Coordinates of C-alpha atoms in Angstrom, one line a residue:
M72 CA -0.2 -0.3 -0.3
T73 CA 1.4 3.5 -1.0
Q74 CA 1.7 6.0 2.0
R75 CA 0.4 9.5 1.2
T76 CA 3.4 11.9 1.2
D77 CA 1.9 15.4 1.7
I78 CA 4.2 17.2 4.0
R79 CA 3.4 20.0 6.5
R80 CA 6.2 22.2 5.8
V81 CA 5.3 25.0 8.0
P82 CA 4.2 24.3 11.7
D83 CA 0.2 25.1 12.2
P84 CA 0.4 28.0 15.0
F85 CA -3.5 26.7 15.8
R86 CA -2.8 23.1 17.0
A87 CA -0.1 21.3 18.8
F88 CA 3.1 20.3 16.7
R89 CA 3.3 16.4 16.7
I90 CA 6.7 14.4 17.4
L91 CA 7.3 10.9 17.6
D92 CA 10.4 9.6 19.4
G93 CA 11.1 6.0 18.3
C94 CA 13.1 3.6 20.7
C95 CA 13.0 6.3 23.0
C96 CA 14.1 4.4 26.2
I97 CA 13.4 7.1 29.1
G98 CA 12.9 9.9 26.9
G99 CA 16.2 11.6 27.0
G100 CA 15.5 12.4 23.0
T101 CA 12.1 13.6 24.2
E102 CA 13.0 16.2 26.5
G103 CA 15.6 17.9 24.3
Y104 CA 12.9 18.1 22.0
R105 CA 10.6 19.4 24.4
R106 CA 13.3 22.1 25.3
A107 CA 13.4 23.0 21.3
F108 CA 9.7 23.3 20.6
G109 CA 8.4 24.5 23.9
P110 CA 5.3 23.3 25.6
A111 CA 3.0 23.7 22.4
C112 CA 4.6 20.7 21.0
H113 CA 3.5 16.4 21.8
I114 CA 5.6 14.1 22.0
T115 CA 4.5 10.1 22.0
G116 CA 7.3 7.8 22.4
V117 CA 7.6 4.0 21.2
D118 CA 9.8 1.1 22.8
I119 CA 9.6 -2.5 22.5
E120 CA 10.5 -2.2 26.2
P121 CA 8.0 -0.7 29.0
Q122 CA 9.6 2.5 30.0
P123 CA 7.5 3.6 33.2
D124 CA 10.2 6.6 33.4
Y125 CA 9.4 7.9 29.9
R126 CA 9.2 11.6 29.8
G127 CA 6.8 12.4 26.9
D128 CA 3.0 13.0 26.6
D129 CA 1.9 9.5 25.6
F130 CA 3.8 5.9 25.1
H131 CA 2.6 3.1 22.9
R132 CA 5.0 0.1 23.5
G133 CA 5.6 -1.9 20.5
D134 CA 7.3 -2.6 17.4
V135 CA 8.9 0.8 16.0
I136 CA 8.7 -0.3 12.4
E137 CA 4.8 -1.4 12.7
Y138 CA 3.9 1.9 14.3
I139 CA 6.0 4.3 12.1
R140 CA 4.0 2.1 9.0
A141 CA 0.7 2.5 10.7
H142 CA 0.8 6.1 12.0
G143 CA 4.1 7.6 10.9
V144 CA 2.3 10.3 8.7
E145 CA 0.3 11.7 11.9
F146 CA 3.3 13.3 13.0
D147 CA 5.0 16.6 12.0
F148 CA 8.6 15.2 13.2
I149 CA 10.0 11.9 13.7
H150 CA 13.1 10.7 15.4
V151 CA 14.2 7.4 15.9
S152 CA 17.1 5.7 17.5
P153 CA 17.5 2.2 16.4
P154 CA 19.2 -0.5 19.1
C155 CA 23.0 0.4 18.6
Q156 CA 24.5 -3.0 20.0
G157 CA 24.4 -4.7 17.0
E158 CA 26.0 -1.6 15.0
G159 CA 29.1 -0.5 16.8
A160 CA 32.5 -1.6 15.3
P161 CA 33.5 -3.9 18.0
T162 CA 29.8 -6.1 17.4
K163 CA 30.8 -6.4 13.6
G164 CA 34.5 -6.7 14.1
T165 CA 36.6 -7.7 16.9
N166 CA 33.7 -9.0 19.3
A167 CA 31.8 -10.9 16.1
A168 CA 33.2 -14.5 16.6
R169 CA 32.7 -14.6 20.3
N170 CA 29.0 -13.3 19.5
A171 CA 28.4 -16.1 17.3
K172 CA 30.3 -18.4 19.6
L173 CA 27.6 -17.5 22.3
G174 CA 24.8 -17.4 20.3
R175 CA 24.2 -13.5 20.6
T176 CA 22.1 -11.8 18.0
Y177 CA 21.3 -8.1 17.7
P178 CA 19.1 -6.7 15.3
R179 CA 19.9 -4.5 12.7
L180 CA 16.8 -1.9 11.9
I181 CA 18.7 0.8 10.0
A182 CA 17.4 -0.1 6.7
P183 CA 14.0 -1.1 7.7
V184 CA 13.4 2.2 10.1
R185 CA 14.8 4.6 6.9
A186 CA 12.4 2.9 4.3
A187 CA 9.4 3.5 7.2
L188 CA 10.3 6.7 7.5
E189 CA 10.9 7.6 3.9
A190 CA 7.6 6.2 3.0
T191 CA 5.9 8.6 5.4
G192 CA 7.0 12.0 3.7
R193 CA 7.6 13.3 7.2
P194 CA 11.0 15.1 8.1
Y195 CA 12.8 13.0 10.4
V196 CA 16.2 12.1 12.4
M197 CA 17.8 8.6 12.9
E198 CA 20.7 8.5 15.4
N199 CA 23.3 5.9 16.0
V200 CA 26.8 4.8 16.8
A201 CA 29.8 5.6 14.9
G202 CA 30.3 2.3 13.0
S203 CA 26.6 2.2 12.2
E204 CA 24.6 2.6 8.8
V205 CA 23.3 5.9 9.6
R206 CA 24.1 8.6 7.1
K207 CA 26.8 11.1 9.1
D208 CA 24.9 14.3 8.4
I209 CA 25.1 15.6 11.7
R210 CA 28.0 14.4 14.8
L211 CA 27.3 15.5 18.3
C212 CA 29.3 15.4 21.1
G213 CA 29.0 15.9 24.8
E214 CA 32.0 18.2 25.0
Q215 CA 29.6 20.6 22.8
F216 CA 27.5 21.3 25.4
G217 CA 29.6 21.3 28.3
L218 CA 28.5 17.6 29.7
G219 CA 30.4 15.2 31.6
V220 CA 30.5 12.3 28.6
L221 CA 31.9 12.3 25.5
M222 CA 29.3 9.8 23.6
H223 CA 29.7 10.7 20.2
R224 CA 26.4 10.6 18.1
Y225 CA 25.7 10.4 14.4
F226 CA 22.3 11.6 13.0
E227 CA 21.0 11.3 9.7
L228 CA 18.5 14.1 8.3
G229 CA 15.9 12.9 6.4
R230 CA 14.0 15.6 4.1
W231 CA 15.5 18.8 5.7
N232 CA 19.6 19.5 6.3
S233 CA 21.6 21.4 8.8
P234 CA 25.6 22.2 8.8
Q235 CA 27.5 20.0 10.9
P236 CA 28.5 21.9 13.9
V237 CA 32.3 22.7 14.7
H238 CA 33.7 19.6 17.0
P239 CA 35.3 21.1 20.2
T240 CA 38.8 19.5 21.3
H241 CA 38.3 17.1 24.3
R242 CA 39.3 18.5 27.4
G243 CA 41.2 15.2 28.7
R244 CA 40.4 11.5 29.0
V245 CA 37.2 9.2 29.8
R246 CA 37.7 8.2 33.4
G247 CA 38.2 4.3 34.3
W248 CA 40.6 1.6 34.0
R249 CA 42.3 0.7 30.8
H250 CA 44.6 -2.1 30.6
G251 CA 45.2 -2.4 34.4
T252 CA 46.0 1.5 34.2
F253 CA 43.7 3.9 35.8
Y254 CA 43.1 7.2 34.2
D255 CA 41.4 10.4 35.6
G256 CA 39.7 12.8 33.5
P257 CA 37.0 15.3 33.4
Y258 CA 34.5 12.9 31.8
V259 CA 32.7 9.4 33.0
A260 CA 32.0 6.3 31.0
A261 CA 28.3 6.1 31.3
Y262 CA 28.1 2.3 29.9
G263 CA 28.7 -1.3 31.8
K264 CA 29.4 -1.8 35.3
G265 CA 32.9 -1.9 37.0
G266 CA 36.2 -0.6 35.8
G267 CA 35.6 2.8 37.2
K268 CA 32.2 3.1 35.1
A269 CA 30.0 5.6 36.5
T270 CA 27.6 5.4 38.8
V271 CA 24.0 6.4 38.8
E272 CA 24.0 9.3 40.0
E273 CA 27.4 10.7 38.0
I274 CA 25.4 9.3 34.9
R275 CA 22.5 11.6 35.8
A276 CA 24.5 14.4 36.4
A277 CA 26.8 14.0 33.1
K278 CA 24.1 13.6 30.7
G279 CA 21.4 16.0 32.2
I280 CA 18.9 13.6 33.2
D281 CA 17.0 13.9 36.3
W282 CA 13.9 12.3 36.4
S283 CA 15.3 8.4 36.2
T284 CA 17.4 6.2 38.3
D285 CA 17.7 3.4 36.4
H286 CA 21.1 2.4 35.5
F287 CA 20.9 0.9 32.6
R288 CA 18.0 3.0 30.8
L289 CA 20.4 5.8 32.0
R290 CA 23.1 4.6 30.3
E291 CA 21.1 3.9 26.9
A292 CA 19.7 7.6 27.2
L293 CA 20.6 10.2 24.5
P294 CA 21.5 13.2 26.7
P295 CA 18.8 15.8 26.2
A296 CA 21.0 18.5 25.0
Y297 CA 21.3 16.7 21.7
T298 CA 18.0 16.6 21.0
E299 CA 17.5 20.0 22.1
W300 CA 20.1 20.9 19.4
I301 CA 18.7 18.9 16.7
G302 CA 15.2 20.4 17.5
L303 CA 16.3 24.3 17.1
A304 CA 18.7 23.1 14.1
Y305 CA 15.4 21.9 12.6
L306 CA 13.0 25.0 13.4
A307 CA 16.2 27.1 12.0
S308 CA 16.1 25.2 8.6
L309 CA 12.1 26.0 8.7
A310 CA 13.0 29.8 8.9
P311 CA 13.2 30.7 4.8
R312 CA 10.0 28.7 4.6
L313 CA 8.2 30.6 7.0
G314 CA 9.5 33.9 6.3
A315 CA 8.2 33.4 2.6
A316 CA 4.6 32.3 3.8
A317 CA 4.5 35.8 5.6

């Protein structure tokens, strides 16, 4: 079935701007978009797992691709962060043989998510890690926002564009043990446990997330500053159209 592809290019001032946050986790991305778009937006999160700490207006538990196919055209802007466990270079390279031996498999959702997003005709963002197959239109880093994590993430922009911001010089190392040596530094390792990895309180402070104490989900969540930047960049991309429509 062919999806209709009419695009609301200019936000309607008389209704809420509707945002879909796919694979939303606890809503780190949602909180950033809320800051960028303000109280007049309405944000729906979708995740395959229950998310009792989700930050948005509505939450739907289910398959993100099915949800986008069924409801994507109802939204003005769509963000998806497909699972990254199967996308990073270690999983596909150095750890591939070990994962195969242990029977570990990870979903590879970027291509089918992209197809579902393109079919909606809506502007979108797809976020993932360095080794993934997302198009590297934008790279963001925690140092850009003065955060206590580096956490480089890449963003594919669909049906809109924005210039790449300058990547700032890092102030030092990520704190933790490396090959038997402990290194101190201004950033915490917000992944895994042990070896000097960040505690719950350290992750909350480093990422700017104050509404959850779930260690695993805090590790998975995007810092809100990232999607606040993305949301503001999208609004800036609309400025010429808004001016022409005035």
